[in-house]
Coordinates of C-alpha atoms in Angstrom, one line a residue:
M9 CA 171.0 91.5 93.5
T10 CA 168.3 94.1 92.9
T11 CA 169.1 97.4 94.6
N12 CA 166.1 98.9 96.4
K13 CA 166.1 102.7 96.2
N14 CA 163.3 103.0 98.8
K15 CA 164.8 104.0 102.1
L16 CA 163.5 102.2 105.3
T17 CA 162.4 104.9 107.7
T18 CA 160.9 105.3 111.1
S19 CA 157.2 106.2 111.5
W20 CA 158.3 109.8 111.7
G21 CA 160.1 109.6 108.4
A22 CA 163.8 109.4 109.5
P23 CA 166.1 107.0 107.7
V24 CA 166.9 103.7 109.6
G25 CA 170.6 102.9 109.7
D26 CA 170.4 99.4 111.1
N27 CA 167.2 97.3 111.3
Q28 CA 168.9 94.0 112.2
N29 CA 170.8 94.8 115.4
S30 CA 169.6 96.7 118.4
M31 CA 171.9 99.3 120.1
T32 CA 173.7 98.0 123.2
A33 CA 176.3 99.2 125.7
G34 CA 179.1 97.1 124.2
S35 CA 178.8 93.8 122.4
R36 CA 177.4 92.1 125.4
G37 CA 175.9 95.0 127.3
P38 CA 172.3 95.8 128.0
T39 CA 170.1 97.4 125.3
L40 CA 170.0 101.1 125.4
I41 CA 166.8 103.1 125.8
Q42 CA 168.1 105.6 123.3
D43 CA 167.5 103.0 120.5
V44 CA 164.2 104.7 119.7
H45 CA 163.7 102.7 116.5
L46 CA 163.7 99.5 118.5
L47 CA 161.3 101.0 121.1
E48 CA 159.0 102.2 118.3
K49 CA 158.9 98.8 116.6
L50 CA 158.2 96.9 119.9
A51 CA 155.6 99.4 121.1
H52 CA 153.8 99.4 117.8
F53 CA 153.9 95.7 117.6
N54 CA 152.1 95.5 121.0
R55 CA 149.4 97.6 119.6
E56 CA 148.9 96.0 116.2
R57 CA 145.5 94.5 117.0
V58 CA 142.3 96.5 117.4
P59 CA 139.6 94.7 119.4
E60 CA 138.0 92.1 117.1
R61 CA 134.3 92.4 116.5
V62 CA 132.2 90.7 119.1
V63 CA 130.1 89.2 116.3
H64 CA 131.2 88.8 112.7
A65 CA 134.9 88.8 113.7
K66 CA 136.0 86.5 110.9
G67 CA 135.5 88.0 107.5
A68 CA 136.6 88.6 103.9
G69 CA 136.0 91.6 101.7
A70 CA 136.1 93.0 98.2
H71 CA 135.5 96.1 96.2
G72 CA 133.1 96.4 93.3
Y73 CA 130.3 98.4 91.8
F74 CA 126.5 98.4 91.8
E75 CA 124.7 99.2 88.5
V76 CA 121.0 100.1 88.3
T77 CA 119.1 98.0 85.8
N78 CA 115.6 99.0 86.5
D79 CA 114.1 102.4 87.2
L80 CA 112.4 102.4 90.7
S81 CA 112.5 106.2 91.2
A82 CA 108.8 106.1 91.6
Y83 CA 109.4 104.4 95.0
T84 CA 112.6 106.1 96.3
K85 CA 114.4 109.3 95.7
A86 CA 117.8 107.7 96.6
D87 CA 120.2 109.2 94.2
F88 CA 122.3 106.1 93.5
L89 CA 119.1 104.3 92.4
S90 CA 117.9 107.2 90.3
E91 CA 118.5 106.1 86.7
V92 CA 119.2 102.9 84.7
G93 CA 122.9 102.5 84.0
K94 CA 124.1 104.5 87.0
R95 CA 127.1 102.9 88.7
T96 CA 128.1 103.4 92.3
P97 CA 131.3 102.1 93.8
M98 CA 130.8 99.7 96.8
F99 CA 132.7 97.5 99.2
I100 CA 131.4 94.3 100.8
R101 CA 132.4 92.3 103.8
F102 CA 131.3 88.7 104.2
S103 CA 131.7 87.0 107.6
T104 CA 130.7 84.3 110.0
V105 CA 128.8 85.3 113.1
A106 CA 129.8 83.4 116.2
G107 CA 133.5 82.5 115.6
E108 CA 136.5 84.5 116.6
L109 CA 139.0 86.1 114.2
G110 CA 141.0 82.9 113.8
S111 CA 138.0 80.6 113.5
A112 CA 137.3 78.4 110.5
D113 CA 135.3 79.6 107.5
T114 CA 133.3 76.4 106.9
V115 CA 131.4 76.1 110.2
R116 CA 127.7 75.9 110.3
D117 CA 126.7 79.6 110.9
P118 CA 124.9 82.4 109.2
R119 CA 127.0 84.6 107.1
G120 CA 127.1 88.4 107.3
F121 CA 126.5 90.2 104.1
A122 CA 127.4 93.9 104.7
V123 CA 127.5 96.3 101.7
K124 CA 128.8 99.9 101.7
F125 CA 127.6 102.0 98.8
Y126 CA 129.7 105.1 98.2
T127 CA 126.9 107.3 96.9
D128 CA 126.9 111.0 95.8
E129 CA 124.7 111.7 98.8
G130 CA 126.8 109.9 101.4
N131 CA 127.5 106.3 102.3
Y132 CA 124.6 103.9 102.4
D133 CA 125.3 100.7 104.4
L134 CA 123.0 97.7 103.9
V135 CA 124.1 95.3 106.7
G136 CA 122.4 91.9 106.3
N137 CA 123.0 88.2 106.3
N138 CA 122.8 85.3 103.9
T139 CA 119.4 84.4 105.4
P140 CA 116.1 86.4 105.1
V141 CA 115.3 86.0 108.8
F142 CA 117.0 86.1 112.2
F143 CA 116.9 84.2 115.5
I144 CA 115.3 86.9 117.5
R145 CA 113.1 89.9 116.8
D146 CA 113.9 92.3 119.7
A147 CA 117.4 93.8 120.2
I148 CA 117.0 93.5 124.0
K149 CA 117.6 89.8 123.6
F150 CA 120.7 90.1 121.3
P151 CA 123.4 90.2 124.0
D152 CA 121.9 87.1 125.6
F153 CA 121.6 85.3 122.3
I154 CA 125.2 86.0 121.3
H155 CA 126.4 84.9 124.8
T156 CA 125.0 81.4 124.0
Q157 CA 127.0 81.3 120.8
K158 CA 130.2 82.2 122.5
R159 CA 132.3 80.3 125.1
H160 CA 131.4 79.0 128.6
P161 CA 133.0 81.3 131.1
Q162 CA 134.5 78.4 133.1
T163 CA 135.4 75.9 130.4
H164 CA 136.0 78.3 127.6
L165 CA 134.4 75.8 125.3
K166 CA 131.4 76.2 123.1
N167 CA 128.3 75.2 125.0
P168 CA 125.4 73.3 123.2
N169 CA 123.4 73.4 126.4
A170 CA 123.2 77.2 126.3
V171 CA 122.5 77.2 122.6
W172 CA 119.5 74.9 122.7
D173 CA 118.3 76.1 126.1
F174 CA 118.0 79.6 124.6
W175 CA 116.5 78.5 121.4
S176 CA 114.0 76.2 123.1
L177 CA 112.9 79.2 125.3
S178 CA 112.7 81.5 122.3
P179 CA 110.4 79.9 119.8
E180 CA 110.7 82.8 117.5
S181 CA 114.1 81.4 116.6
L182 CA 112.6 78.2 114.9
H183 CA 112.5 79.7 111.4
Q184 CA 116.2 80.7 111.4
V185 CA 117.2 77.5 113.2
T186 CA 115.6 75.5 110.4
I187 CA 117.5 77.4 107.8
L188 CA 120.8 77.2 109.7
M189 CA 120.5 73.4 110.1
S190 CA 119.5 72.9 106.5
D191 CA 122.0 72.5 103.6
R192 CA 122.3 76.3 103.4
G193 CA 123.9 76.4 106.8
I194 CA 127.3 75.8 105.2
P195 CA 127.7 77.7 101.9
A196 CA 130.2 76.2 99.5
T197 CA 131.8 79.6 99.0
L198 CA 131.0 83.2 99.7
R199 CA 130.2 83.5 96.0
H200 CA 127.6 80.8 96.0
M201 CA 125.0 82.2 98.5
H202 CA 122.3 84.8 98.5
G203 CA 122.3 88.0 100.6
F204 CA 119.4 89.7 102.3
G205 CA 118.8 93.0 104.0
S206 CA 116.6 90.8 106.3
H207 CA 114.9 93.8 108.0
T208 CA 112.0 95.8 106.6
F209 CA 113.1 99.3 105.5
K210 CA 111.2 102.3 104.2
W211 CA 111.6 103.9 100.8
V212 CA 110.4 107.4 100.2
N213 CA 110.1 109.0 96.8
A214 CA 110.5 112.6 95.7
E215 CA 106.9 113.4 96.4
G216 CA 107.2 112.1 100.0
K217 CA 105.2 108.9 99.4
A218 CA 106.6 106.0 101.3
V219 CA 106.5 102.2 100.9
W220 CA 108.0 99.3 102.9
V221 CA 110.8 97.3 101.3
K222 CA 112.9 94.2 101.7
Y223 CA 116.2 93.5 99.9
H224 CA 117.3 90.3 98.2
F225 CA 120.7 89.8 96.6
K226 CA 120.5 86.8 94.3
T227 CA 123.8 85.1 93.5
E228 CA 124.5 84.7 89.7
Q229 CA 126.8 81.9 90.5
G230 CA 124.0 79.7 91.8
I231 CA 123.5 78.3 95.3
Q232 CA 126.0 75.7 96.3
N233 CA 126.5 74.2 99.8
L234 CA 129.1 72.0 101.5
D235 CA 128.6 68.5 102.7
V236 CA 129.1 68.4 106.5
G237 CA 132.0 65.9 106.2
L238 CA 133.8 68.0 103.7
A239 CA 133.2 71.2 105.7
A240 CA 134.7 69.6 108.8
K241 CA 137.7 68.4 106.8
L242 CA 138.3 71.9 105.3
A243 CA 137.9 73.5 108.8
G244 CA 140.9 71.5 109.9
E245 CA 143.0 71.6 106.7
N246 CA 142.2 75.0 105.3
P247 CA 140.3 77.2 107.8
D248 CA 140.5 80.2 105.5
Y249 CA 138.9 78.4 102.6
H250 CA 136.2 80.9 101.9
T251 CA 138.6 83.9 102.2
E252 CA 141.0 82.2 99.8
D253 CA 138.3 81.3 97.3
L254 CA 136.9 84.8 97.1
F255 CA 140.4 86.4 96.7
N256 CA 141.5 83.9 94.1
A257 CA 138.3 84.2 92.0
I258 CA 138.6 88.0 91.8
D259 CA 142.4 87.8 91.3
Q260 CA 141.8 85.5 88.3
G261 CA 139.2 87.7 86.8
D262 CA 136.2 85.5 87.7
F263 CA 134.2 88.4 89.1
P264 CA 131.2 87.2 91.3
A265 CA 127.9 89.0 90.8
W266 CA 124.6 89.3 92.4
K267 CA 121.2 90.6 91.2
L268 CA 119.5 92.9 93.7
C269 CA 115.8 92.6 93.9
V270 CA 113.3 94.1 96.3
Q271 CA 109.8 93.3 97.6
I272 CA 107.6 96.4 97.9
M273 CA 104.7 96.6 100.3
P274 CA 102.3 99.6 100.4
L275 CA 102.3 101.3 103.8
E276 CA 98.7 100.5 104.5
D277 CA 99.2 96.7 104.0
A278 CA 101.3 96.6 107.2
D279 CA 98.1 96.9 109.2
T280 CA 96.4 93.9 107.7
Y281 CA 99.1 91.5 106.5
R282 CA 98.8 88.0 108.0
F283 CA 102.3 88.3 109.5
D284 CA 103.8 91.3 111.2
P285 CA 105.9 92.9 108.3
F286 CA 108.4 94.3 110.9
D287 CA 109.1 90.9 112.5
V288 CA 112.6 89.9 111.3
T289 CA 111.8 86.2 112.1
K290 CA 109.3 86.2 109.3
V291 CA 109.4 86.6 105.5
W292 CA 106.9 88.2 103.1
S293 CA 105.5 85.7 100.7
Q294 CA 106.8 86.4 97.2
K295 CA 103.3 85.4 95.9
D296 CA 102.0 88.5 97.8
Y297 CA 104.9 90.8 97.1
P298 CA 106.9 89.6 94.0
L299 CA 110.6 90.3 93.6
I300 CA 111.3 93.4 91.5
E301 CA 114.7 93.8 89.9
V302 CA 116.8 96.9 91.0
G303 CA 120.3 96.3 89.8
R304 CA 123.5 94.2 89.7
M305 CA 126.4 94.1 92.1
V306 CA 129.8 93.0 90.7
L307 CA 133.0 92.4 92.8
D308 CA 136.0 93.1 90.7
R309 CA 138.9 94.2 93.0
N310 CA 140.6 92.7 96.0
P311 CA 141.8 94.8 98.9
E312 CA 145.4 95.9 98.8
N313 CA 145.7 95.6 102.6
Y314 CA 143.4 93.4 104.7
F315 CA 143.7 95.4 107.9
A316 CA 143.2 98.8 106.4
E317 CA 140.2 97.8 104.3
V318 CA 138.5 94.7 105.7
E319 CA 139.3 94.9 109.4
Q320 CA 138.8 98.6 109.7
A321 CA 135.7 98.7 107.5
T322 CA 132.7 99.8 109.6
F323 CA 129.1 99.2 108.7
S324 CA 125.9 100.5 110.4
P325 CA 122.3 99.9 109.4
G326 CA 121.8 103.5 110.5
S327 CA 123.9 104.9 107.6
F328 CA 121.0 106.0 105.5
V329 CA 120.8 108.3 102.5
P330 CA 117.8 110.4 101.4
G331 CA 115.1 108.1 100.2
I332 CA 115.9 105.2 102.5
E333 CA 114.8 105.1 106.1
A334 CA 114.2 102.8 109.1
S335 CA 111.0 100.8 109.9
P336 CA 109.6 100.0 113.3
D337 CA 111.4 96.6 113.3
K338 CA 112.6 96.3 116.9
M339 CA 115.7 94.4 116.0
L340 CA 116.6 97.0 113.4
Q341 CA 115.9 99.8 115.9
G342 CA 118.5 98.4 118.3
R343 CA 121.0 97.9 115.6
L344 CA 120.8 101.5 114.6
F345 CA 122.6 102.3 117.8
A346 CA 124.6 99.2 118.5
Y347 CA 126.6 98.9 115.3
S348 CA 127.9 102.5 115.2
D349 CA 128.7 102.3 118.9
A350 CA 130.7 99.1 118.3
H351 CA 132.8 101.0 115.7
R352 CA 133.3 104.0 118.0
Y353 CA 134.7 101.6 120.6
R354 CA 136.6 99.3 118.3
V355 CA 138.1 101.6 115.7
G356 CA 137.4 105.0 117.2
A357 CA 135.0 108.0 117.1
N358 CA 136.5 109.1 113.8
H359 CA 136.2 105.8 112.0
N360 CA 134.4 107.4 109.1
T361 CA 137.5 109.5 108.2
L362 CA 139.5 106.3 107.4
P363 CA 139.9 105.8 103.6
I364 CA 137.8 102.6 103.5
N365 CA 134.9 104.3 105.3
R366 CA 135.3 107.8 104.0
P367 CA 132.3 109.0 101.9
K368 CA 133.0 110.3 98.4
A369 CA 130.3 112.9 99.1
E370 CA 131.4 116.1 100.7
V371 CA 131.2 115.9 104.5
N372 CA 130.3 118.9 106.6
H373 CA 129.4 118.7 110.3
Y374 CA 130.4 120.1 113.7
Q375 CA 131.9 117.0 115.2
R376 CA 135.5 117.8 116.3
D377 CA 138.5 116.2 117.9
G378 CA 138.7 112.6 119.3
Q379 CA 141.4 110.0 118.8
M380 CA 143.1 109.5 115.4
R381 CA 141.6 112.5 113.6
S382 CA 142.9 111.9 110.1
D383 CA 141.7 115.0 108.4
N384 CA 142.1 118.8 109.2
N385 CA 139.5 118.5 112.0
G386 CA 137.4 121.3 110.5
G387 CA 140.3 123.7 110.3
S388 CA 139.4 127.2 111.6
S389 CA 135.8 127.0 110.4
V390 CA 132.8 127.6 112.6
Y391 CA 132.4 124.8 115.1
Y392 CA 128.9 125.2 116.4
E393 CA 125.3 125.5 115.1
P394 CA 123.2 127.6 114.6
N395 CA 125.7 130.3 113.7
S396 CA 126.0 133.6 111.8
Y397 CA 129.1 132.6 109.9
G398 CA 127.7 130.6 107.0
G399 CA 128.4 127.2 108.5
P400 CA 126.8 124.0 107.1
A401 CA 123.0 124.2 107.5
E402 CA 120.3 121.6 107.7
S403 CA 118.3 120.5 104.7
P404 CA 114.6 120.4 105.7
E405 CA 113.7 118.6 102.5
H406 CA 115.6 115.5 103.7
K407 CA 113.9 115.1 107.1
P408 CA 112.7 111.4 107.5
A409 CA 109.1 110.9 106.4
A410 CA 106.7 111.0 109.3
Y411 CA 104.5 108.1 110.2
A412 CA 101.8 107.7 112.9
V413 CA 102.4 106.0 116.2
S414 CA 99.9 105.2 119.0
G415 CA 99.7 103.6 122.3
Q416 CA 101.4 103.8 125.7
A417 CA 105.1 103.8 126.3
D418 CA 105.7 100.3 127.6
S419 CA 107.7 97.1 127.1
V420 CA 105.5 95.5 124.5
A421 CA 105.9 92.2 122.7
Y422 CA 105.0 91.7 119.1
D423 CA 101.2 91.2 118.6
H424 CA 101.7 88.2 116.3
N425 CA 103.2 85.0 117.8
D426 CA 102.8 82.4 115.1
H427 CA 106.3 81.0 115.2
Y428 CA 105.4 77.8 113.5
T429 CA 103.7 78.3 110.1
Q430 CA 106.7 79.6 108.2
P431 CA 109.2 77.0 109.5
G432 CA 106.7 74.3 108.8
D433 CA 106.1 75.6 105.3
L434 CA 109.9 75.6 104.8
Y435 CA 110.2 72.0 106.0
R436 CA 107.5 70.9 103.7
L437 CA 109.2 72.6 100.7
M438 CA 112.3 70.5 101.2
S439 CA 112.9 67.3 99.3
E440 CA 113.1 64.0 101.3
E441 CA 116.9 64.1 101.0
E442 CA 117.0 67.7 102.3
R443 CA 114.8 66.8 105.2
T444 CA 116.9 63.8 106.1
R445 CA 120.1 66.0 106.1
L446 CA 118.3 68.7 108.1
V447 CA 117.2 66.2 110.8
A448 CA 120.6 64.6 110.9
N449 CA 122.3 68.0 111.4
I450 CA 119.8 68.9 114.2
V451 CA 120.3 65.5 116.0
A452 CA 124.1 65.8 115.8
A453 CA 123.9 69.4 117.2
M454 CA 121.4 68.5 120.0
A455 CA 123.0 65.2 121.0
P456 CA 125.5 66.8 123.4
V457 CA 122.8 68.7 125.3
E458 CA 122.8 67.3 128.8
R459 CA 119.2 67.9 129.9
D460 CA 116.3 66.0 128.2
E461 CA 113.9 68.8 129.2
I462 CA 115.7 71.2 126.9
K463 CA 115.6 68.6 124.0
L464 CA 112.0 67.8 124.6
R465 CA 111.1 71.5 124.7
Q466 CA 112.8 72.1 121.4
I467 CA 111.2 68.9 119.9
A468 CA 107.8 70.4 120.8
H469 CA 108.6 73.4 118.6
F470 CA 109.6 71.2 115.7
T471 CA 106.4 69.2 116.1
K472 CA 104.2 72.4 116.1
A473 CA 105.8 73.4 112.9
D474 CA 105.3 69.9 111.3
P475 CA 104.5 66.7 113.2
E476 CA 106.9 64.7 111.0
Y477 CA 109.6 67.2 111.7
G478 CA 109.3 66.8 115.4
R479 CA 108.9 63.0 115.2
R480 CA 112.0 62.5 113.2
V481 CA 114.2 64.6 115.5
A482 CA 112.7 62.9 118.5
E483 CA 113.5 59.5 117.0
G484 CA 117.0 60.6 116.1
L485 CA 117.6 61.6 119.7
G486 CA 116.0 58.5 121.2
L487 CA 113.2 60.5 122.8
A488 CA 110.2 59.3 120.7
G489 CA 107.1 59.0 122.8
Q490 CA 108.3 61.1 125.6

């Protein structure tokens, strides 16, 4: 028998004499409150779970690196993109959206694609999905949308009535719904899907000139998707299929990789482009703005501890570095607050001091105290600003680039409301076999909806995108001619 020289200790470092038997008043007496090791074990056990994420609860993660393969410093002063060959360590978390922490990996759902780059100028988080668009385009609708994807407050069951009622009353969702119900709605693995920043962002170069940009991560493994029957079988037999596949691939040295490309739009084009470039339910045509290669992302190391690295990892679209900024995208603007606030609630105000989130760049600020402060809390250094004691000072050269705004402060909708052209184009790009599967998936998902008025309203949206699209769904639901 191997002798273990590592002593078991309490959380405060004292050796444990007996970890198998609690201390009692005699062999049959009550347990004693002085058994502090027992009390610590039970109390910590009760507190082992932090609140799961409201969205993207189920996920898998990995470490890797990003290497620049094309010099785009003419467009951005971001240091980690500054020269060909430069490598930046990164961490990625893939996830489903609607399911809880214990839900199945192979459900029909978008996948989160959240990347943290540990750059020399601070962490940059690119928090996207495996789709280039989203269901809604204004953050004020996000809580309502997610409520429809969660459970009914009475039955605690998923509610297709709510799902399709909301979508049918939110026609901007049609593009994403079409993608979700297509073959790409269930990726074969996390390695065999693209990733997208989805939103429009702003790049600023060293001279202060700005452009609009969209991110595309193209999988080098190729796109592969799951048949609905196999996906359902796996959901029952191996609900952690995607998590297992990613871990095993990296563990066996089969390192997955993605090529990062961007679309770049001159600032002035935003005023005249045929679609609102800040509407996250729309894409930019690659004929108008071709993909430009930036670099390559490789995942080559599994986490040592899931909780410490994957569950406690926090990502925010507001974690920018010099050279990368926000756009007026209303969905992005809401996420700039909501994501960081979710982490302050779920992990704590000092979540960025945890090893998985800690920048490799030097951190200097005046934020103090709060739960679980894991560094020296600023020591005895000056704790306010401005000050006369040489404390950290602002860098005016890194102020975000200004851009003009106009109009009245009001609750204003997007000017462009063409919700049908792009979903229709997508439908017409599909092969006959892909269209057949798309329609079958939609019909199966809509069949449980109780009210025909909801079905008919959604069918009208499909019809506006493409008459055949609407007709085939209507026929599948037995509502043709209504």
